XYZ file of C-alpha atoms in Angstrom:
637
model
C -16.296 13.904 -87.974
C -17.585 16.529 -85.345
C -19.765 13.897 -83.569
C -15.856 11.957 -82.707
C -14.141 15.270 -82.113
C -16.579 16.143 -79.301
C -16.523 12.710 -77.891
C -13.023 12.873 -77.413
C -13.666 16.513 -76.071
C -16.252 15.205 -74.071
C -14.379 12.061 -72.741
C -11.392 14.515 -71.850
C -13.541 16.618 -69.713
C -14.927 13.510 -67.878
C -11.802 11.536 -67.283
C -10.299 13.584 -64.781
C -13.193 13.821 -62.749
C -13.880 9.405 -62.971
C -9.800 9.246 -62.245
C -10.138 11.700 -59.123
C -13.168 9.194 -58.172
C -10.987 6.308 -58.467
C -8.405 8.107 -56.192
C -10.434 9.180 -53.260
C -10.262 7.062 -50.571
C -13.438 4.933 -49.436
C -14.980 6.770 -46.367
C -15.054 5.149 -43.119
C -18.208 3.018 -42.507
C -20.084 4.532 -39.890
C -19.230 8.293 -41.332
C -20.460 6.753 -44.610
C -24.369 5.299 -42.798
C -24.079 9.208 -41.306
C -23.657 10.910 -44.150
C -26.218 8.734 -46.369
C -28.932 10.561 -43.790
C -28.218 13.717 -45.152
C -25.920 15.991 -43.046
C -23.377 14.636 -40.020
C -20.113 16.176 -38.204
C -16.903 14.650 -38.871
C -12.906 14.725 -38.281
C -10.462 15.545 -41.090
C -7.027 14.355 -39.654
C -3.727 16.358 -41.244
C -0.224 14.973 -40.931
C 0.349 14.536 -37.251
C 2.552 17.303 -34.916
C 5.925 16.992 -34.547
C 6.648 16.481 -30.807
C 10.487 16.411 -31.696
C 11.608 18.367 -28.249
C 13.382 21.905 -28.821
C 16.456 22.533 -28.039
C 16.951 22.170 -24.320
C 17.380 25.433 -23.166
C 15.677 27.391 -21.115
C 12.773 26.311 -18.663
C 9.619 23.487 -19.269
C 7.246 26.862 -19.826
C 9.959 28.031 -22.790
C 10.079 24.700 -24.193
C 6.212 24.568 -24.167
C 6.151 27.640 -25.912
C 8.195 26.697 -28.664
C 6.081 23.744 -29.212
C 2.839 25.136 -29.053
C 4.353 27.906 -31.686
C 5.485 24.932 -33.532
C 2.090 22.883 -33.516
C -0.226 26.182 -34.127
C 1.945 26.951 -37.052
C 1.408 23.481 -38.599
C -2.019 23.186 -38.324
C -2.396 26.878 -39.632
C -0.425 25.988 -42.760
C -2.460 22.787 -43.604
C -5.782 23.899 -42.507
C -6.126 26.940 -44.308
C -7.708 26.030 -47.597
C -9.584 23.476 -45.844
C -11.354 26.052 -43.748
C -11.727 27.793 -46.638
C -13.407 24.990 -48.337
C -15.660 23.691 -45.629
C -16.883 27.390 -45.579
C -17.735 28.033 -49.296
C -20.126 24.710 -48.616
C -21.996 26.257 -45.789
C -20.886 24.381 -42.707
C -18.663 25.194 -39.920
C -15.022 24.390 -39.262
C -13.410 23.936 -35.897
C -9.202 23.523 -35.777
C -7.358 21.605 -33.284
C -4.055 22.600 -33.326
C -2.659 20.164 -30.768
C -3.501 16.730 -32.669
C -3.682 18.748 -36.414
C -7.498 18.082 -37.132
C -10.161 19.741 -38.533
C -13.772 19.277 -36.805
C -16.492 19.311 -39.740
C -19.831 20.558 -38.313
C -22.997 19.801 -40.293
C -20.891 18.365 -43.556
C -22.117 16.647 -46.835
C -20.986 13.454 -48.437
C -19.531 15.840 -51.165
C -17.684 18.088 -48.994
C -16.421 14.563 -47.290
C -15.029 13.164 -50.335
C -13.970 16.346 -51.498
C -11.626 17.126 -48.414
C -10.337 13.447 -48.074
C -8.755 14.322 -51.445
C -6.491 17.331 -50.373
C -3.041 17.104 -49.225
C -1.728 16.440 -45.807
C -4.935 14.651 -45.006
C -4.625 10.830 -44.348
C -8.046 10.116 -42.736
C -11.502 11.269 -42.241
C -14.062 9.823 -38.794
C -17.226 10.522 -37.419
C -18.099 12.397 -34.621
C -20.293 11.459 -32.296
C -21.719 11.654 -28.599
C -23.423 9.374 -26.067
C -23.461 9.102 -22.022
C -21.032 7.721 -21.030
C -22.088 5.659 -17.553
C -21.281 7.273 -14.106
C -20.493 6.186 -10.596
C -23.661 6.569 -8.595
C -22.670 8.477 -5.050
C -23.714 7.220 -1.666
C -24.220 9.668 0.335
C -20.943 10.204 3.228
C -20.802 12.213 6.381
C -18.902 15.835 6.625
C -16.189 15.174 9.505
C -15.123 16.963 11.874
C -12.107 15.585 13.619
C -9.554 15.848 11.917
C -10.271 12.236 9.814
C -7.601 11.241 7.202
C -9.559 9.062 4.799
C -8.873 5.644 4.179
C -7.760 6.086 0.554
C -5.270 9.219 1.217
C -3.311 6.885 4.206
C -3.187 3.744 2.052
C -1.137 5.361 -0.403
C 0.718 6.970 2.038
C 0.283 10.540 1.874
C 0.673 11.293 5.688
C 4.093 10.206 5.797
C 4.840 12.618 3.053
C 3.068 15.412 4.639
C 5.241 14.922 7.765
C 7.780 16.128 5.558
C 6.888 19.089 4.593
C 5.749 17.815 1.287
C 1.985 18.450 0.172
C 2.082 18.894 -3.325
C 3.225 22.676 -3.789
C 4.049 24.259 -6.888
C 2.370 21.779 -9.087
C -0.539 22.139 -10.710
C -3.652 19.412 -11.704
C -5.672 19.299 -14.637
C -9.228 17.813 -14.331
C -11.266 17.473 -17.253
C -14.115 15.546 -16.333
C -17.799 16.604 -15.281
C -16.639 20.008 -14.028
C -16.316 21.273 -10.834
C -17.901 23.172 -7.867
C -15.546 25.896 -6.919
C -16.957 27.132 -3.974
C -16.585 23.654 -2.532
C -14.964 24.354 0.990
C -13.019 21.579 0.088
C -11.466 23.113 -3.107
C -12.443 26.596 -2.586
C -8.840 27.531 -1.272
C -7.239 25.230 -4.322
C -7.922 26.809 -7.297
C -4.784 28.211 -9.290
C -4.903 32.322 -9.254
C -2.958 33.884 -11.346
C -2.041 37.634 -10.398
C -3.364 40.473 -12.322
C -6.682 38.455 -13.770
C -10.207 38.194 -13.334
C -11.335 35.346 -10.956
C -11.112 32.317 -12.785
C -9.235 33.484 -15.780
C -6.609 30.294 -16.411
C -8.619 27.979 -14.538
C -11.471 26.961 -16.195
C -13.300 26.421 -19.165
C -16.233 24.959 -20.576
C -16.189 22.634 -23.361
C -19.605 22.093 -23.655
C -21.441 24.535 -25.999
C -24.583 23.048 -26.674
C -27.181 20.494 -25.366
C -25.712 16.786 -26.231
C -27.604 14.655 -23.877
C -30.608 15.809 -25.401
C -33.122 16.593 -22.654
C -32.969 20.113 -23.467
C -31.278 22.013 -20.671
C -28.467 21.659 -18.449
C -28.091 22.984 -14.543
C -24.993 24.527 -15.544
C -26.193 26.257 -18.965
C -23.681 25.889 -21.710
C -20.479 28.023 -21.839
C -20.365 28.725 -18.311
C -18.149 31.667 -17.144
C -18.162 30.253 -14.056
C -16.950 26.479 -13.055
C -19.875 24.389 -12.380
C -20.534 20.571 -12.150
C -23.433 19.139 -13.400
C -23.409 15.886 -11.956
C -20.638 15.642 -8.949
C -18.171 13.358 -10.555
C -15.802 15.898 -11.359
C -16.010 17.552 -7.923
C -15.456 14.263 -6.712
C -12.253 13.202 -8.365
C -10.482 16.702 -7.983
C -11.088 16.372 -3.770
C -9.436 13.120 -4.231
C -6.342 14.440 -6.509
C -6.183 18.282 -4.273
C -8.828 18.275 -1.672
C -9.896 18.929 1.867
C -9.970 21.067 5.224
C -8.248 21.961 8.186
C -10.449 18.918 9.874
C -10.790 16.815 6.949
C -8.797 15.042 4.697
C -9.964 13.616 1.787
C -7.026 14.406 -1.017
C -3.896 13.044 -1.720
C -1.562 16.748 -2.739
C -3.846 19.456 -0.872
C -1.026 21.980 -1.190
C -1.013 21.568 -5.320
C -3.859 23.667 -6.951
C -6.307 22.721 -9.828
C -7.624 23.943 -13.295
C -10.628 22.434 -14.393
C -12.328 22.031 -17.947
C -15.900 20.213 -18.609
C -15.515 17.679 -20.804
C -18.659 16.263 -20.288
C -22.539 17.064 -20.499
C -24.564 15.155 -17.704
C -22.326 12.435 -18.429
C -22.113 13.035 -22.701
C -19.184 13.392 -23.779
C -17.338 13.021 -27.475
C -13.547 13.213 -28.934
C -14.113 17.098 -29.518
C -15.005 17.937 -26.021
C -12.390 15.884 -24.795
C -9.859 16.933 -27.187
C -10.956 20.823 -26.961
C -10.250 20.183 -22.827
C -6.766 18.409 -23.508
C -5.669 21.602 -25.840
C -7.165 24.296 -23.075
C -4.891 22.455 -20.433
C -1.949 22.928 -22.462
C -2.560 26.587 -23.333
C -5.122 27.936 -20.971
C -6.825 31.039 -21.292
C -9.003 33.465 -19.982
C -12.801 32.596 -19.140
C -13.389 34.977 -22.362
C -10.994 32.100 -24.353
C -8.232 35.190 -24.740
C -4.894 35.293 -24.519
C -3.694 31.368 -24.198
C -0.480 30.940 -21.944
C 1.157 27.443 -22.570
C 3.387 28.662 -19.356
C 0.484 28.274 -16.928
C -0.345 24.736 -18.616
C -1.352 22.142 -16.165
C 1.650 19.805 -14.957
C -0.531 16.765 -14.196
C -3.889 15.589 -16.794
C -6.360 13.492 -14.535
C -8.675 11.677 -16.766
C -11.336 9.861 -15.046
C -13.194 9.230 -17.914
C -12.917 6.658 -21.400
C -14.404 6.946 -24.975
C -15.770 3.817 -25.745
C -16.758 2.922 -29.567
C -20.428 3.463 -28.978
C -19.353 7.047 -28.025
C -17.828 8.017 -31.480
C -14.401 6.367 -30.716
C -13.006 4.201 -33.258
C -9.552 3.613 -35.192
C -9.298 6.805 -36.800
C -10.895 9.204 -33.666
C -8.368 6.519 -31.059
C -5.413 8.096 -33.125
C -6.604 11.506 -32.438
C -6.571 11.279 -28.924
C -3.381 9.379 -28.818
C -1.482 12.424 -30.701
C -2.881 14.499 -28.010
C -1.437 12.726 -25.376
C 1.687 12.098 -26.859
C 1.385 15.764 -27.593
C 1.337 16.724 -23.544
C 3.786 13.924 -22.844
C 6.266 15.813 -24.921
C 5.205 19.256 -22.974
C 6.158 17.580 -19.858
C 2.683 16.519 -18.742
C 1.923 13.287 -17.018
C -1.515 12.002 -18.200
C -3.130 9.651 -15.609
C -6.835 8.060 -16.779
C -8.475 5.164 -15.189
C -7.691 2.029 -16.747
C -11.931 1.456 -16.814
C -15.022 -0.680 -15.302
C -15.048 -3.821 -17.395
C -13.436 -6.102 -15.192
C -13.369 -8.775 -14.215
C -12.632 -9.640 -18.115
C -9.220 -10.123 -19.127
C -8.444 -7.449 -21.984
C -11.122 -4.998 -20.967
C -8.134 -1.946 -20.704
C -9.431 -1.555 -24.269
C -10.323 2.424 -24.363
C -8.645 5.665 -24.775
C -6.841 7.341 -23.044
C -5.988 4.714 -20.451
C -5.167 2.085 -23.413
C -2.603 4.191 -24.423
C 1.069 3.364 -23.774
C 1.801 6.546 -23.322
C -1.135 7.353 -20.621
C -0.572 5.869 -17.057
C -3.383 3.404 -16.182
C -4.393 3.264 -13.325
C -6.648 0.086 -12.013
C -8.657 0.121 -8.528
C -8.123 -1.506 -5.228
C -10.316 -2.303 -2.227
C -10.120 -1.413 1.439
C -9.083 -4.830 2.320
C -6.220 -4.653 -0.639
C -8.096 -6.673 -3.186
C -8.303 -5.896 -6.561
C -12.138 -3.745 -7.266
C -14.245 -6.435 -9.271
C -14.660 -4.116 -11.583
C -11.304 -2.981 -12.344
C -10.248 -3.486 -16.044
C -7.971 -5.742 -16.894
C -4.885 -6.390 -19.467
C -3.044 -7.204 -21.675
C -2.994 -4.067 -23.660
C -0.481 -1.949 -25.280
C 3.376 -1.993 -24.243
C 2.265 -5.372 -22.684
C 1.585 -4.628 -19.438
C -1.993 -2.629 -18.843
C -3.011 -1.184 -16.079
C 0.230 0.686 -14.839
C -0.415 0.708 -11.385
C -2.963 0.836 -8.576
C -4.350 2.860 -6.322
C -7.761 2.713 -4.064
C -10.635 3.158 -5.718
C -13.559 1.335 -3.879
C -15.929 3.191 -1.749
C -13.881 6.512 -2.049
C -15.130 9.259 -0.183
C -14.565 12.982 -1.289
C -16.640 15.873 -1.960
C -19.489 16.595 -3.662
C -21.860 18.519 -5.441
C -23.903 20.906 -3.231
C -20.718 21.450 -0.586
C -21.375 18.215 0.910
C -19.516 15.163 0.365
C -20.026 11.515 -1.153
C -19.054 7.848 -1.402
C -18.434 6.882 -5.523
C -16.614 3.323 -6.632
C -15.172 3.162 -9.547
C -11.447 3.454 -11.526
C -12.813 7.054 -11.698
C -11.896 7.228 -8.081
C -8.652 5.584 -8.287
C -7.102 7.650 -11.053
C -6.806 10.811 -9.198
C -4.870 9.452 -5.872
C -2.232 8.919 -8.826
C -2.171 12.151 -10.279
C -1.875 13.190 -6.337
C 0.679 10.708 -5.576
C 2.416 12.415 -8.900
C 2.349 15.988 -7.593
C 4.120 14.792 -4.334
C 6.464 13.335 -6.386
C 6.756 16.822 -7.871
C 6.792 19.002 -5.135
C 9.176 17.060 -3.025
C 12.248 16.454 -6.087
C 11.282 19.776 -8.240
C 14.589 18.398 -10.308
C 12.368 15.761 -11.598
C 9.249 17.720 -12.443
C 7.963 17.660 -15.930
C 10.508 14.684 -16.710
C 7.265 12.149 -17.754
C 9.377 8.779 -18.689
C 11.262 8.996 -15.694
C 8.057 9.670 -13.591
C 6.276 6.462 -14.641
C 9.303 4.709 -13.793
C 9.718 6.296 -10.551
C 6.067 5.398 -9.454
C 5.940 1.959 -10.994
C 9.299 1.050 -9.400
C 8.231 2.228 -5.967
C 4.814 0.471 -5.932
C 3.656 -2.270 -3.509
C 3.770 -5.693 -5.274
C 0.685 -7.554 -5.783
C 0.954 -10.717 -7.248
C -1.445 -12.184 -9.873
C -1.604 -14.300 -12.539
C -5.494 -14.479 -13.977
C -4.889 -12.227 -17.027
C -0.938 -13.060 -17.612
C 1.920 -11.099 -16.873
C 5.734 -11.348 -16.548
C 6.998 -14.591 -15.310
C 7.286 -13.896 -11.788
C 4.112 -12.402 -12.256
C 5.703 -8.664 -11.343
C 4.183 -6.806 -12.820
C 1.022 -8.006 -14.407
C -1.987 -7.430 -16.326
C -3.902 -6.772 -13.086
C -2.054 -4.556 -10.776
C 0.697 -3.442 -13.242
C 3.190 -3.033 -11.134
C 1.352 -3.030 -7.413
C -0.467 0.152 -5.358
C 1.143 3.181 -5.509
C 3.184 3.734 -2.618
C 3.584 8.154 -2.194
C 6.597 7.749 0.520
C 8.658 5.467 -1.589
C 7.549 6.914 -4.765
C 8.908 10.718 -3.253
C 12.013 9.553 -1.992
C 13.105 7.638 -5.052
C 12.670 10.616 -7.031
C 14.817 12.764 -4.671
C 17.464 10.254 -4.663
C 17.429 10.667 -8.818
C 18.308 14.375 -7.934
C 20.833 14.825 -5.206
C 23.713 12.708 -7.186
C 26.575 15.449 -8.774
C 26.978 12.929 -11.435
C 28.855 15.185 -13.819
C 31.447 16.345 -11.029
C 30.384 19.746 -11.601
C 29.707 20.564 -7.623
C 26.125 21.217 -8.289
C 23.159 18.187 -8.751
C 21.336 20.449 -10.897
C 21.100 20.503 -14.786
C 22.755 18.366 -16.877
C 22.139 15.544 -13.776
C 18.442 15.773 -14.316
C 19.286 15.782 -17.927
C 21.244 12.478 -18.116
C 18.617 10.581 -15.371
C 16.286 11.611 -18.279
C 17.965 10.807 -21.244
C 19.107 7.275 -18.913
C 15.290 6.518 -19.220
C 14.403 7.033 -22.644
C 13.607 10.912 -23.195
C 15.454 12.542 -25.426
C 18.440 14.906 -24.632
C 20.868 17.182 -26.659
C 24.359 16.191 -26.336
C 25.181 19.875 -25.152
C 23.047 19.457 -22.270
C 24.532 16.155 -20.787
C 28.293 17.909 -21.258
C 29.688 14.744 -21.364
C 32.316 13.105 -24.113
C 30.992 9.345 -23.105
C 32.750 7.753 -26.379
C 36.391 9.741 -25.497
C 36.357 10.743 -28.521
C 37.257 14.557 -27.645
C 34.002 16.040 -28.815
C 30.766 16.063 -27.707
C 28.401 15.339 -29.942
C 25.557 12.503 -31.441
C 27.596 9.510 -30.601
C 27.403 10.213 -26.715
C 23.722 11.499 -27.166
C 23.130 8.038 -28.509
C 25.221 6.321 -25.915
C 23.426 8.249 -23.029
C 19.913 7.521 -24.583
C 20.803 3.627 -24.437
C 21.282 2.870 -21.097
C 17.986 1.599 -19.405
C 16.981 0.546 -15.717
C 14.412 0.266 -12.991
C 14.841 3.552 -11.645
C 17.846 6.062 -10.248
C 19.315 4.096 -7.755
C 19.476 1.276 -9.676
C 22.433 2.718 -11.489
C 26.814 2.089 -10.952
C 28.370 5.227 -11.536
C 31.230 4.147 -13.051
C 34.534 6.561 -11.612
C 37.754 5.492 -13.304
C 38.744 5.349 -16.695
C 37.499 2.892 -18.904
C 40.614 2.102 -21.547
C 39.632 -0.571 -23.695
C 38.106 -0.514 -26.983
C 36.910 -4.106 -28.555
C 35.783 -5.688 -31.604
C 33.586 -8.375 -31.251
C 31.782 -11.644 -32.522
C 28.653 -12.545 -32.124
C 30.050 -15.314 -29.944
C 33.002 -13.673 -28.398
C 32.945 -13.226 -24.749
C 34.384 -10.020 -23.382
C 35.217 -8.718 -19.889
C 35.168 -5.426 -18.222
C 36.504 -4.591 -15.155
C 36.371 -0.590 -13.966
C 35.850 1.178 -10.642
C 32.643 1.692 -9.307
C 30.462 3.374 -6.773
C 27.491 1.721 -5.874
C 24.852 4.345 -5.066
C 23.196 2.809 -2.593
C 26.346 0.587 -1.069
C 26.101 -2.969 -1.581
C 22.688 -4.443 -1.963
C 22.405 -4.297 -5.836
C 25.168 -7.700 -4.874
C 22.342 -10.194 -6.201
C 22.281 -12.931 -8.384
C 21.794 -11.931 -11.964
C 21.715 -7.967 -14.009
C 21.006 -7.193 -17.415
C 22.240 -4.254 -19.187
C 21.393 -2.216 -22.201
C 24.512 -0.495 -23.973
C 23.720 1.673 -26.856
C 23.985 1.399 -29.596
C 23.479 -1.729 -29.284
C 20.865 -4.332 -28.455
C 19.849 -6.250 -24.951
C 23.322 -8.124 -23.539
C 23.278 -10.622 -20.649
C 25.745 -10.314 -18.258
C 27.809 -12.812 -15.742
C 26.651 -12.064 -12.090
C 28.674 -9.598 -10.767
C 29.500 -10.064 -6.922
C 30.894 -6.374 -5.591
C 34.465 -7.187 -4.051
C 34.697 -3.843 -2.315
C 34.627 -0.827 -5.050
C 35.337 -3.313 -7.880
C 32.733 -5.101 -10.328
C 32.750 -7.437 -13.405
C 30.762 -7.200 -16.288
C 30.856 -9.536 -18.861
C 29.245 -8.809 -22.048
C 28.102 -11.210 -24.660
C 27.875 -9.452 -27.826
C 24.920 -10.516 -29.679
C 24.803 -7.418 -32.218
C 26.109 -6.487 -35.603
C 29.863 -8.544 -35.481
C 31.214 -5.799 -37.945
C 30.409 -3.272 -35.622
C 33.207 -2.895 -32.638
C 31.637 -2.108 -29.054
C 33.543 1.158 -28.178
C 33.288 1.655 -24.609
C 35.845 4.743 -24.273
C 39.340 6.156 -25.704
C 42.874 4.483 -23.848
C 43.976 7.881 -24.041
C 40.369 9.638 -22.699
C 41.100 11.363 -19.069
C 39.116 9.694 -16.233
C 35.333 9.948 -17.143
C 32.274 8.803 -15.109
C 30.303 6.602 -16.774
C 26.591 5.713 -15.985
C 25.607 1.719 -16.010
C 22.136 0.861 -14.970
C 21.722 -2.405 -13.188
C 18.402 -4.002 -13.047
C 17.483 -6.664 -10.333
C 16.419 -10.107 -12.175
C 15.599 -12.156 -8.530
């Protein structure tokens, strides 16, 4: 009788622990080959941030504040008895509070399986590092007369220039190789911020240890001091901010730069990279004291990919993607080369310029051909890359204080992030605003047509191009035609205009900050927010600002034709007059409209209703005081 009772004692004891087996997760394969070796490092995701904006109030360095509060917070609550855990089992733990993972440095299989049980986390990866190839330089000439290079008037920087615009009061991340400082081409660029020691919210060093494995590094590990160990970096910030009084080789020289290595001799993993995307959002002092999310960068140039034979797979992909959806909600425009696989169709297949949220950027020739080796799409959101810019036989400085020629997507990334800081500087009103920024530059680009990897039907844009080479005067002037509209009838085009071009392209927006009863309703409230966050177009002047009062209120069929007919302004006169528009009206789906032909002030829409027939389409209240009302049209021809 005691030999049963302390079976079923025994059995008790064990069936917890072969149930808790049964309920851990299977490892991921190449963390499981690691770990069978004996020790390895390794990711422990969390739940992912909440990039749900604040309340919009106050300025972008408030907001990113708040959200940086919000995201530390998280990861502090989660990651606390996970720390604690890794610790008690003798290795290290690393948090990243800006994609809510834990970095696992010299783990077991048992600590592995043990923290894949806990709560909050939904995946565990390896972490790895290999070289990643660079750009070899040819060696370029230092001018002296006054050259503009090829690259900076193809894009059209000049023109912008001539305007007093150069790229002031925005600042431009690099994370890449590093950078050389002293470069007479950068020297004057760096960001200063009063009251600090030199470089104190302008660099850091993400590399700790030797990774490529040859034992040293020219720039030592840690540095205090920004320093480039190959050139690359160097390189790509004199295309983004660079050049003298007699030479001009950068697209925005009056923005400045911060700079974090992200690379060693060319080896880089998701933890350098990742530590670099956090340190951009909340830089600190070279000491790695006192982050300020205020002085964050405004603009991320990535000129660099993390392919799967450098640690990047499913789980370590969605790691980087929360950190750039992360930055997008902070108001930071991440540009990354769209990569060197071409000619292959498909080849815009690594992060961060696979990402939808990232704008890609492919490479173009001197002659305006597309670089041979430019990666191609399809890729996410369709359409991959976004856009081009030059990127063939750039020239720009260099390591040493001298300068080179480099080829590569690499190259063609930054005159984006430049073009983007002209953008900036020259419509402030639009700065930090990320959704309407893509749209801005992808509207104003040059078409090139192509149709070797697929594309729209018109083959504008495509999986080649995107949607043509960047074009800096059109870009800058779209952008300050988004902001001098007083489109609430306030007598000021600040505010809640920038709010509702915003909200008009997707972002989100409280209701309080648009001040606008869209629905008539008397109040406003979530039904306008929603109605506001429906509308859709190619860019600001693409919209009717609608001016007299809209007084009918339908129910519809799914087959019932209905007509509007209201009093409109066409922002940019008549030549919106073409054949065919589509409109989006929230909160409803896609509707096709007649072609409208502008008879003077007037125009016709006529909506077929193809959503839910029990739902009415309430444009406004027959008893709501003149309103205006914003319509985007989108040219179809």
């Amino acid at each position: 009788m005691r030999f049963w009772i302390a079976m079923v004692v025994f059995l008790s004891l064990i069936a917890p622990i072969t149930w808790l087996a049964s309920q851990t997760p299977p490892l991921p394969p190449a963390l499981n080959a690691a770990l069978a070796a004996g020790h390895a490092d390794f990711w422990v995701l969390l739940s992912p941030p909440d990039t749900t904006l604040p309340p919009m109030t106050g300025n972008i360095a408030q907001i990113r504040r708040q959200l940086v509060t919000r995201w530390q917070a998280h990861a502090a609550a989660e990651q606390a008895p996970l720390v604690h855990m890794v610790e008690r089992a003798g290795a290290e733990a690393h948090s990243f509070w800006l994609v809510n993972a834990l970095l696992v440095r010299n783990g077991t299989r048992d600590l592995a399986l043990a923290l894949a049980r806990q709560p909050h986390v939904v995946g565990l990866a390896l972490e790895s590092a290999h070289a990643m190839p660079l750009p070899q330089p040819a060696e370029a000439p230092t001018r002296v007369n006054g050259t503009v290079e090829w690259h900076v008037s193809r894009v059209g920087a000049p023109d912008v220039w001539a305007n007093g615009i150069t790229g002031e009061g925005v600042v431009i991340g690099v994370q890449d190789t590093g950078i050389e400082a002293t470069h007479p081409a950068l020297a004057t660029r760096e960001r200063v911020v009063s009251g600090t020691q030199p470089h104190d919210y302008a660099w850091h060093d993400a590399i700790h240890s030797d990774m490529s494995g040859n034992g040293s590094n020219p720039c030592g590990f840690d540095s205090p001091i920004p320093c480039d160990d190959h050139g690359h970096g160097t390189h790509v910030a004199g295309i983004a901010v660079g050049g003298t009084a007699t030479d001009s080789i950068g697209i925005a020289p009056g923005a400045t730069w911060i700079a974090c290595r992200n690379m060693e001799e060319g080896v880089g993993s998701p933890a350098t990279y990742l530590e670099c995307f956090q340190w951009l959002l909340a830089p600190t002092k070279v000491d790695g004291s006192e982050p300020r999310p205020d002085l964050a960068a405004d603009i991320i140039n990535n000129s660099w990919a993390c392919p799967p034979y450098e640690g990047c797979n499913s789980t370590n992909t969605l790691l980087l993607r929360r950190a750039v959806a992360a930055l997008q909600a902070a108001g930071v425009l991440v540009v990354a080369s769209a990569g060197n696989e071409g000619p292959a169709c498909d080849s815009t297949s690594m992060p961060p310029g696979m990402f939808i949220e990232t704008l890609s950027v492919a490479s173009s020739t001197s002659s305006n051909t597309l670089s041979g080796f430019s990666s191609r799409g399809p890729g996410e959101g369709n359409t991959k890359p976004n856009i081009t810019a030059p990127g063939s036989n750039v020239r720009s400085a260099f390591v040493g204080g001298g300068y080179a020629i480099l080829s590569g997507t690499s190259m063609a990334a930054p005159n984006v992030a430049g073009v983007g800081a002209l953008v900036w500087s020259g419509a402030p009103q639009v700065k930090n605003k990320v959704a309407l920024t893509h749209h801005i530059l992808q509207s104003t680009a040059t078409p090139f047509l192509d149709t070797s990897c697929g594309g729209d039907d018109d083959a504008h844009p495509n999986n080649a191009w995107g949607w043509g080479l960047v074009n800096a005067p059109a870009a800058v002037a779209r952008a300050q035609t988004c902001a001098q509209y007083d489109w609430d009838g306030d007598g000021a085009t600040t505010g809640a205009e920038i709010a509702m071009v915003q909200a008009h392209l997707g972002e989100p927006v409280a209701p309080e900050t648009s001040a606008l009863d869209l629905d008539g309703d008397g109040m406003i409230d979530a039904d306008d927010e929603t109605l506001l966050m429906g509308y859709w177009g190619d860019a600001c002047d693409g919209l009717v600002v609608i001016t007299r009062a809209i007084t009918t209120t339908a129910t519809l069929t799914n087959t019932t034709p209905f007509t509007l007919t209201v009093q409109a302004t066409f922002l940019q006169g008549t030549q919106f007059a073409h054949t065919g528009f589509t409109l989006s009206l929230a909160p409803f789906a896609s509707h096709t409209l007649a072609s409208p032909t502008p008879v003077a002030d007037q125009v016709r829409l006529t909506v077929l209703w193809m959503g839910d027939e029990d739902l009415p389409l309430r444009i406004a209240s027959d008893t709501a005081p003149p309103k205006r009302l914003f319509l985007p049209l989108v040219h179809t021809d």
